Coordinates of C-alpha atoms in Angstrom, one line a residue:
M1 CA 158.7 215.2 36.4
K2 CA 158.2 217.5 33.4
R3 CA 159.4 215.7 30.3
K4 CA 161.8 217.3 27.8
G5 CA 162.4 214.2 25.7
N6 CA 166.1 214.2 26.2
I7 CA 166.6 211.3 28.6
M8 CA 167.8 208.2 26.8
A9 CA 168.5 204.8 28.5
I10 CA 171.2 202.6 26.9
I11 CA 170.0 199.1 27.5
S12 CA 171.5 195.6 26.9
P13 CA 169.5 192.4 27.6
K14 CA 172.8 190.6 28.4
G15 CA 176.2 191.5 29.6
G16 CA 179.4 191.8 27.6
V17 CA 178.0 193.2 24.4
G18 CA 179.6 196.7 24.8
K19 CA 176.8 198.7 26.4
T20 CA 179.0 200.9 28.6
V21 CA 181.5 201.4 25.8
T22 CA 178.6 202.5 23.6
T23 CA 177.3 204.9 26.3
S24 CA 180.6 206.5 26.9
N25 CA 181.5 207.0 23.3
I26 CA 178.0 208.3 22.2
A27 CA 178.4 210.8 25.1
M28 CA 181.8 211.8 23.8
A29 CA 180.5 212.2 20.2
L30 CA 177.5 214.2 21.2
S31 CA 179.5 216.6 23.3
E32 CA 182.7 216.9 21.2
L33 CA 181.4 216.4 17.7
H34 CA 178.0 218.0 17.9
K35 CA 178.7 220.4 20.8
K36 CA 175.7 219.1 22.8
K37 CA 175.8 219.5 26.5
T38 CA 175.6 215.9 27.7
L39 CA 175.2 214.2 31.0
S40 CA 176.0 210.5 31.3
I41 CA 174.8 208.7 34.4
D42 CA 175.7 205.3 35.7
T43 CA 172.4 203.8 36.8
N44 CA 174.0 200.4 37.1
V45 CA 174.4 200.8 40.9
T46 CA 175.3 197.2 41.8
T47 CA 177.9 196.6 39.1
A48 CA 179.1 200.0 38.2
S49 CA 181.6 200.5 35.3
L50 CA 180.8 203.8 33.5
G51 CA 183.2 205.8 35.7
F52 CA 186.1 203.5 34.9
H53 CA 185.8 204.5 31.2
F54 CA 186.4 208.1 32.3
N55 CA 189.1 207.3 34.9
L56 CA 186.5 208.0 37.7
I57 CA 187.2 204.8 39.8
Y58 CA 186.6 206.0 43.3
P59 CA 184.4 209.1 43.1
K60 CA 184.0 211.1 46.3
V61 CA 180.2 211.4 45.5
S62 CA 178.3 208.9 43.3
I63 CA 174.7 208.5 42.1
Y64 CA 174.3 206.0 44.9
D65 CA 175.1 208.7 47.5
A66 CA 172.5 211.0 45.8
L67 CA 169.9 208.2 45.8
K68 CA 170.4 207.7 49.5
N69 CA 170.0 211.4 50.1
K70 CA 173.6 211.7 51.5
F71 CA 174.5 214.4 49.0
D72 CA 172.8 216.7 46.6
I73 CA 172.8 215.3 43.0
N74 CA 174.9 218.3 41.8
D75 CA 177.7 217.1 44.1
A76 CA 177.8 213.9 42.2
V77 CA 178.4 215.6 38.8
H78 CA 182.0 215.3 37.6
K79 CA 183.1 217.6 34.8
Y80 CA 184.9 215.6 32.1
S81 CA 184.9 218.5 29.7
D82 CA 182.9 221.7 29.2
K83 CA 180.2 219.8 27.3
L84 CA 180.4 216.4 28.9
H85 CA 179.5 215.7 32.6
I86 CA 179.5 212.3 34.3
I87 CA 177.6 211.0 37.3
P88 CA 179.4 207.8 38.2
S89 CA 178.4 205.1 40.5
S90 CA 180.7 203.6 43.1
I91 CA 182.4 200.2 42.6
V92 CA 182.4 199.9 46.4
I93 CA 179.4 198.2 48.1
E94 CA 178.7 199.6 51.6
K95 CA 179.0 197.2 54.5
C96 CA 175.3 197.5 55.2
D97 CA 174.5 196.5 51.6
Q98 CA 176.8 193.5 51.3
N99 CA 173.7 191.2 51.8
I100 CA 172.4 191.0 48.3
D101 CA 168.7 190.6 49.4
T102 CA 169.0 193.7 51.6
M103 CA 170.7 195.6 48.8
Q104 CA 167.9 194.7 46.3
K105 CA 165.2 195.9 48.7
N106 CA 167.1 199.1 49.2
I107 CA 167.3 199.6 45.4
K108 CA 163.6 199.1 45.0
K109 CA 163.1 201.9 47.5
L110 CA 165.7 204.1 45.8
V111 CA 164.5 203.9 42.2
G112 CA 161.5 206.0 43.1
H113 CA 163.8 209.0 43.7
Y114 CA 165.0 209.2 40.1
D115 CA 162.2 211.5 39.1
N116 CA 163.1 213.9 41.8
I117 CA 166.8 213.7 41.1
L118 CA 166.5 214.2 37.3
S119 CA 163.8 216.9 37.5
G120 CA 166.5 219.4 38.3
M121 CA 168.8 218.3 35.6
I122 CA 166.8 218.0 32.4
D123 CA 166.8 221.7 31.6
K124 CA 170.6 221.9 32.0
Y125 CA 171.5 219.4 29.3
D126 CA 170.7 218.7 25.7
Y127 CA 171.0 214.9 26.3
I128 CA 171.0 212.7 29.4
L129 CA 172.3 209.2 28.8
L130 CA 171.6 206.5 31.4
D131 CA 174.0 203.6 31.4
A132 CA 171.6 200.9 32.6
A133 CA 172.3 197.6 34.2
G134 CA 172.4 194.6 31.9
G135 CA 169.6 192.2 31.8
F136 CA 166.2 192.7 33.4
S137 CA 167.0 193.6 37.0
T138 CA 165.2 196.2 39.2
E139 CA 167.9 198.7 38.1
S140 CA 167.5 198.2 34.4
I141 CA 163.7 198.3 34.5
A142 CA 163.9 201.5 36.6
S143 CA 166.2 203.1 34.0
M144 CA 163.8 202.2 31.2
K145 CA 160.8 203.6 33.1
I146 CA 162.6 206.9 33.9
A147 CA 163.8 207.4 30.2
D148 CA 162.0 209.1 27.4
S149 CA 163.3 206.5 25.0
I150 CA 165.8 203.6 25.0
L151 CA 168.6 202.6 22.7
L152 CA 169.2 198.8 22.6
V153 CA 172.7 197.5 22.3
T154 CA 173.4 193.9 21.1
N155 CA 175.7 191.7 19.1
P156 CA 174.6 190.2 15.8
E157 CA 174.6 186.6 17.2
Y158 CA 171.6 184.4 17.8
P159 CA 171.7 184.3 21.7
S160 CA 172.0 188.1 21.9
I161 CA 169.2 188.7 19.4
L162 CA 166.9 186.3 21.3
A163 CA 167.6 188.2 24.5
T164 CA 167.0 191.5 22.7
A165 CA 163.6 190.3 21.5
K166 CA 162.6 189.9 25.2
C167 CA 163.8 193.4 25.9
V168 CA 161.7 194.8 23.0
E169 CA 158.7 193.1 24.6
Y170 CA 159.5 194.7 28.0
A171 CA 159.7 198.1 26.3
K172 CA 156.4 197.6 24.6
F173 CA 154.8 196.5 27.9
L174 CA 156.1 199.7 29.6
K175 CA 155.1 201.8 26.6
I176 CA 158.6 203.2 26.2
P177 CA 159.7 204.3 22.7
I178 CA 162.7 202.5 21.2
A179 CA 165.0 205.0 19.5
G180 CA 166.9 202.2 17.7
L181 CA 169.2 199.3 17.9
I182 CA 173.0 199.4 17.8
L183 CA 175.0 196.3 16.8
T184 CA 178.4 196.0 18.3
K185 CA 181.5 193.8 17.8
V186 CA 180.4 193.1 14.2
M187 CA 182.9 190.9 12.3
G188 CA 180.9 190.1 9.2
K189 CA 181.1 186.3 9.8
S190 CA 178.8 183.9 8.2
Y191 CA 177.3 182.9 11.5
E192 CA 176.3 186.4 12.3
L193 CA 172.8 187.7 11.5
T194 CA 172.7 190.5 9.0
K195 CA 171.3 194.0 9.7
A196 CA 168.3 193.2 7.4
E197 CA 167.6 189.9 9.2
I198 CA 167.7 191.6 12.6
E199 CA 165.5 194.5 11.6
N200 CA 163.0 192.0 10.1
A201 CA 163.0 189.8 13.2
L202 CA 162.7 192.6 15.8
K203 CA 160.9 195.3 13.8
I204 CA 163.4 197.8 15.1
K205 CA 165.6 200.0 13.0
V206 CA 169.4 199.4 13.3
I207 CA 170.9 202.9 13.6
G208 CA 174.5 201.8 13.7
E209 CA 176.9 199.0 13.3
V210 CA 180.1 199.1 15.3
P211 CA 182.8 196.7 13.9
F212 CA 185.0 194.6 16.2
D213 CA 188.0 196.8 17.0
E214 CA 190.9 195.6 19.1
N215 CA 191.6 199.2 20.1
V216 CA 188.4 199.1 22.3
P217 CA 189.8 196.9 25.0
K218 CA 193.0 198.8 24.8
S219 CA 191.1 202.1 25.4
I220 CA 189.3 200.6 28.4
C221 CA 192.7 199.5 29.8
H222 CA 193.8 203.2 29.5
K223 CA 190.5 204.3 31.1
K224 CA 189.6 206.4 28.1
P225 CA 186.7 206.2 25.6
I226 CA 187.9 204.9 22.2
M227 CA 187.1 208.3 20.7
V228 CA 189.7 209.8 22.9
Y229 CA 192.2 206.9 22.7
K230 CA 192.0 206.3 19.0
P231 CA 189.7 209.0 17.5
Y232 CA 190.0 207.7 13.9
S233 CA 189.7 203.9 14.7
K234 CA 186.9 201.8 13.1
A235 CA 184.9 201.9 16.3
S236 CA 185.3 205.6 16.8
R237 CA 184.1 206.4 13.3
A238 CA 181.1 204.2 13.9
Y239 CA 180.2 206.0 17.1
K240 CA 180.5 209.3 15.4
K241 CA 178.0 208.2 12.8
I242 CA 175.6 206.9 15.5
A243 CA 175.7 210.2 17.4
S244 CA 175.0 212.1 14.1
S245 CA 172.0 209.8 13.6
I246 CA 170.7 210.6 17.2
V247 CA 170.9 214.4 16.5
G248 CA 169.3 213.9 13.1
K249 CA 172.3 214.8 11.0
E250 CA 174.3 213.1 8.3
H251 CA 177.8 212.4 9.6
D252 CA 180.3 214.6 7.6
S253 CA 183.3 212.3 7.4
K254 CA 186.7 213.9 7.0
F255 CA 188.8 212.9 4.0
H256 CA 191.1 210.6 6.0
E257 CA 188.1 209.0 7.6
K258 CA 186.6 208.3 4.1
V259 CA 189.9 206.8 3.0
R260 CA 190.0 204.5 6.1
D261 CA 186.4 203.4 5.4
I262 CA 187.3 202.5 1.8
L263 CA 190.5 200.7 2.8
G264 CA 188.7 199.0 5.7
F265 CA 191.0 200.0 8.6

C-alpha cells in the first residue's frame, strides 16, 4: 500500500482508560473544528464499541463484513457528517465464530487484508483513525502494523503506565513511530504520576491531558461523543486542544472557554 502518512492507530495497553472515547472525540474535533475529512474505523473486531459512540449499534455492513469479503469496503462507510465518516464493527459475533479459538484463527487470516482495504481509502481522507483493540491481541498488533503512527492512551496511574511501557517496546520492535501520549481521566491526585514523570519514564511526549469529566459517561449513555453532548465541557476542551496539536496548530480558545479554564469547570 502506498503510504500517505495519514493513518493513525489509537492504542491502549489496557482496557477502560478511555481509548474509544478519545478516538471518537479526536475524530469529531479534526472534522468539525479543523474541517479535516476524517475516517474513523473500529479495528477492534471482537469487542467492538466505536459505533456505539455514534449511535451505530447494529450497522448493516461493518468492517468485519469487508474483511471477510462479503461487501465492498465503501459499503461499510457510514456518513456521520460531511467531514466525518465511520466504519463500525459489529457487536454481534457470527455463529461460526462463537468458538474463540476459531475466531482468532480467522482474524489472523483477515488482518492481511487491511492493506488492500485501506489502499483505496487513504487518498479520500486527510486522517484515518483506527480504534484498536485494547492490550496486545492479534487485532491490536495488526492495527499498529497497518498504521503510519500510533497515539497511546493511558491513565496517570502506575499500573497503566507500566502497561504503556510494554506498548512502547512493542512499537519500537515493530518500528512504528509514536505520535504522542494522551493522559485521560486526570484528577490531579497525589497518587497520580505527573506529566513530567511520565514523559521522563517513557521518553514519549504527552500531547494532551484529559481531565476526569462526569459528562463523558453521560455522553456515552446518549450515544454521542462528548464534543457533541457537551461541547464546552472540560473533556471537550481538552480534545479540541489535542486535535489542534495533531494538525500542528495552537488551539484558539474562545473567550468562554478561557473563562471556564481559569475557573476550572
